[in-house]
Amino acid sequence: MLAPEVIAGIAEELAEADRAHTVIPRITARHPNATVEDSYAIQGVWRDRMIASGRTLVGRKIGLTSKAMQQATGITEPDYGVMFDDTVYHSGAEIPVDHFSNVRIEVELAFVLARPLAGPDCTLEDALAAIDYAVPALEVLNSHIELEGRTIVDTISDNAAYGAMVLGSVRKRPDEIDLRWVPGVLARNGEIEETGVAAGVLGHPATGVAWLANKFAQHGARLEAGEIILAGSFTRPMWVSRGDTVSCDYGPMGVIECRFV
C-alpha cells in the first residue's frame, strides 16, 4: 500500500487538475507498485474532499464492463467512480468543452434505484427488483491523467475517468422492455461513428449494478435508494471537439442530443 501522505498528495494533484482542466503524469509511472486498493483509496480521499467543498453525490458510474471498452483500453476488469450533481446534463444541453481536459463519449444505460441494494450475494434479479427505472445516457469521459500507458490503477484513481453524463427523457421499468436489446447508434455531426446493443455490457446492462452492490459489500457499504447508476458503455469511446453535435438513437428509448461548445 502507498503511504497515507502519498495517497493524499495524489488526490490533491487530481483535484487541482480538475480545477485547472489539465493532466498529471501517470501514477503507475511514479509509483509502479501501486495497487487497485491504493487507487480506490486515492479516489476516496478525492471524493471526500469534493463533498466537503459542497458538491452533492448523486450516483455511481461503472466502467469497463463491455468487451468493446476492455479492448479499447487494454483493461480487463470493471471499475467504478462517483458522480456529482453538477455533472448531470439533459438531452439538448450545450456542454462547455473547457470544463474538461479531454472529451470522449460513451453510450450507456443509467438506472435509478427505488430502494437500497446490498451484497454480498446480490444477483441480477435482485438488481432488477431494486431498480425504479432505466434511462438512456451518454457518458462524457474526462481523464486527468496522461492517456498513454494508463492502467486500471491510474483510471480508478482518476474517478474512473468520469466527466459528466447526459440523460435522455424516456424512462422504462425493467419489466417494460428487454433491456438487453436496447440499441445505441452514436453519431457525430450527423455521421454514424459507433453502434452497439446493451447486452454487450456483461450480458445484461443491470448485471453491473449487482456487481457494484457486491463490491460495496466488501467495504460494509450499500447502494442507496435514489442513486443513479451509470452501468457501462456498449460502444467504444468517441472523441469529440468544440462545435461537435452528438446524437444517439436508442430505438424504443428515444434519442439523446447535445452540443459541445
PDB file of C-alpha atoms in Angstrom, residues 7 30 32 41 73 84 104 111 122 133 135 142 154 159 178 207 209 228 235 250 253:
ATOM      1  CA  ILE A   7      -2.344   8.945  -1.321  1.00  0.00           C
ATOM      2  CA  ARG A  30       5.825   7.262 -10.489  1.00  0.00           C
ATOM      3  CA  PRO A  32       4.879   1.218 -10.126  1.00  0.00           C
ATOM      4  CA  ALA A  41      -8.075   4.961  -1.536  1.00  0.00           C
ATOM      5  CA  THR A  73      -8.330   0.282 -23.071  1.00  0.00           C
ATOM      6  CA  PHE A  84     -21.874  14.655  -8.517  1.00  0.00           C
ATOM      7  CA  ARG A 104     -14.825  11.319 -25.301  1.00  0.00           C
ATOM      8  CA  PHE A 111     -30.574   3.048 -13.623  1.00  0.00           C
ATOM      9  CA  CYS A 122     -26.667  -9.711  -4.951  1.00  0.00           C
ATOM     10  CA  TYR A 133     -36.414   2.771 -13.987  1.00  0.00           C
ATOM     11  CA  VAL A 135     -32.979   5.828 -18.823  1.00  0.00           C
ATOM     12  CA  ASN A 142     -12.543  13.092 -18.912  1.00  0.00           C
ATOM     13  CA  ASP A 154      -4.487   5.178 -12.935  1.00  0.00           C
ATOM     14  CA  ASN A 159     -12.611   8.608 -10.594  1.00  0.00           C
ATOM     15  CA  ASP A 178     -35.972  -6.268 -22.672  1.00  0.00           C
ATOM     16  CA  THR A 207     -25.516  -7.023 -14.219  1.00  0.00           C
ATOM     17  CA  VAL A 209     -25.474  -2.902 -10.732  1.00  0.00           C
ATOM     18  CA  ILE A 228     -28.218   6.912 -10.342  1.00  0.00           C
ATOM     19  CA  THR A 235     -19.682   1.128 -27.641  1.00  0.00           C
ATOM     20  CA  TYR A 250     -31.679   4.253 -28.523  1.00  0.00           C
ATOM     21  CA  MET A 253     -35.822   4.542 -25.524  1.00  0.00           C
TER      22      MET A 253
END
